[in-house]
XYZ file of C-alpha atoms in Angstrom:
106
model
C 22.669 45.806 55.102
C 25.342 44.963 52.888
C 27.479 43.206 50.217
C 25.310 39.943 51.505
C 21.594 41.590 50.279
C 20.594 40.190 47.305
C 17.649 42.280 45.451
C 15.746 40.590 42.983
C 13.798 42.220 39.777
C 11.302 40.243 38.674
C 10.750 39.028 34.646
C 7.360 41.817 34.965
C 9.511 44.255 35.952
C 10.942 47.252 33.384
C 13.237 49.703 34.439
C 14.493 52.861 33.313
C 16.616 54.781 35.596
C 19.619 54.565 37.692
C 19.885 51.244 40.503
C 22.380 51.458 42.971
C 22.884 49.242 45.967
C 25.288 47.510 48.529
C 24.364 44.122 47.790
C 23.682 42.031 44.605
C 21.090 42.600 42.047
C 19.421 40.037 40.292
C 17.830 40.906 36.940
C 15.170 38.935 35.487
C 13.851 41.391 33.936
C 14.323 44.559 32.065
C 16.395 47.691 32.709
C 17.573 50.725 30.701
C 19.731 52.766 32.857
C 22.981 52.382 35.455
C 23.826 49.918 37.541
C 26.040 50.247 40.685
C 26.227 47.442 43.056
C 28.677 45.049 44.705
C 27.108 42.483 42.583
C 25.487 42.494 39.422
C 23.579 38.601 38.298
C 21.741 39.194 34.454
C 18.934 35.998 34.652
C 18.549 34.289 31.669
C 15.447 36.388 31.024
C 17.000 39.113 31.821
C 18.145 42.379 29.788
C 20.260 45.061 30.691
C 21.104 48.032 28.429
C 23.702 51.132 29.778
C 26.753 51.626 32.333
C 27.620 49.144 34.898
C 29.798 49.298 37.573
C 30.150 46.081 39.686
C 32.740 44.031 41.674
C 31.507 41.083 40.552
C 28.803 40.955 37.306
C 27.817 37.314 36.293
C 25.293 37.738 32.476
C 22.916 34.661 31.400
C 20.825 36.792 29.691
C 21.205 39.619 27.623
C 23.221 42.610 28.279
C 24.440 46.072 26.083
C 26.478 48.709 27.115
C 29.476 49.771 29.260
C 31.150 47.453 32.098
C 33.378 47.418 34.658
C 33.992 44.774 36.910
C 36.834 42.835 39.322
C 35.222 39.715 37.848
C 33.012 38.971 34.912
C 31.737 35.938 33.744
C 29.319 35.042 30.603
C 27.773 31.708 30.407
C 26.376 29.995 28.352
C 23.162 31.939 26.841
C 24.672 34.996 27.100
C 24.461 37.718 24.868
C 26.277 40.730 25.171
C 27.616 43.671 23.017
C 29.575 45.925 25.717
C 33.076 47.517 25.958
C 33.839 45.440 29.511
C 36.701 46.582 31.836
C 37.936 43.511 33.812
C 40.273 42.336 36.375
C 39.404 38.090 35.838
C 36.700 36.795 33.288
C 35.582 33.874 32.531
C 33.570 32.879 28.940
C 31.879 29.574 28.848
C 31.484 28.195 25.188
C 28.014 29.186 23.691
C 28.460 32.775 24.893
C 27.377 35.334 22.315
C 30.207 38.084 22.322
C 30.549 41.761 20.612
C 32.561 44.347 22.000
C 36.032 45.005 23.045
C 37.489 43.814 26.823
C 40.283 45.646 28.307
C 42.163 44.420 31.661
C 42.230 47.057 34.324
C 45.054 48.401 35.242
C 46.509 47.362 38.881
């Protein structure tokens, strides 16, 4: 097991709690909690409120909360009110966007 596992929750899924894996984590549905994973994908169903930690977090959906992330990238549909730490991002036009994004350090 590793950073190549990909977990997927699916849209009948609800979570509240802490996740925390070596892989990537695919959200399609809900979760209220923190997430810790090498890689964090929000579906376009899916919602994520609370802390995130992430080396790479990619949001189609919705997400709320606290990030921080190597790379983050919003599409499209995405909605997202965070405070987002960041090494590279990437925002492609559409994206919904509240919150403040500060560059790490390094």
């Amino acid at each position: 097991m590793g950073s190549n596992t990909r977990s997927i929750l699916s849209s009948d899924l609800r979570i509240v709690g802490e996740i925390t894996s070596t892989g990537t984590v695919e959200i399609l549905g809900e979760v209220e909690g923190s997430i810790t994973a090498h890689g964090l994908i929000v579906g376009s169903e899916g919602s994520v409120s609370g802390q995130i930690s992430a080396d790479t977090v990619e949001v189609k959906g919705k997400l709320d909360g606290r990030v921080s992330s190597n790379a983050f990238t919003l599409r499209a549909a995405a909605q997202v009110a965070a405070d987002i730490t960041y090494s590279t991002v990437v925002i492609e036009s559409g994206a919904q966007i509240e919150g403040r994004f500060t560059r790490a350090k390094g």
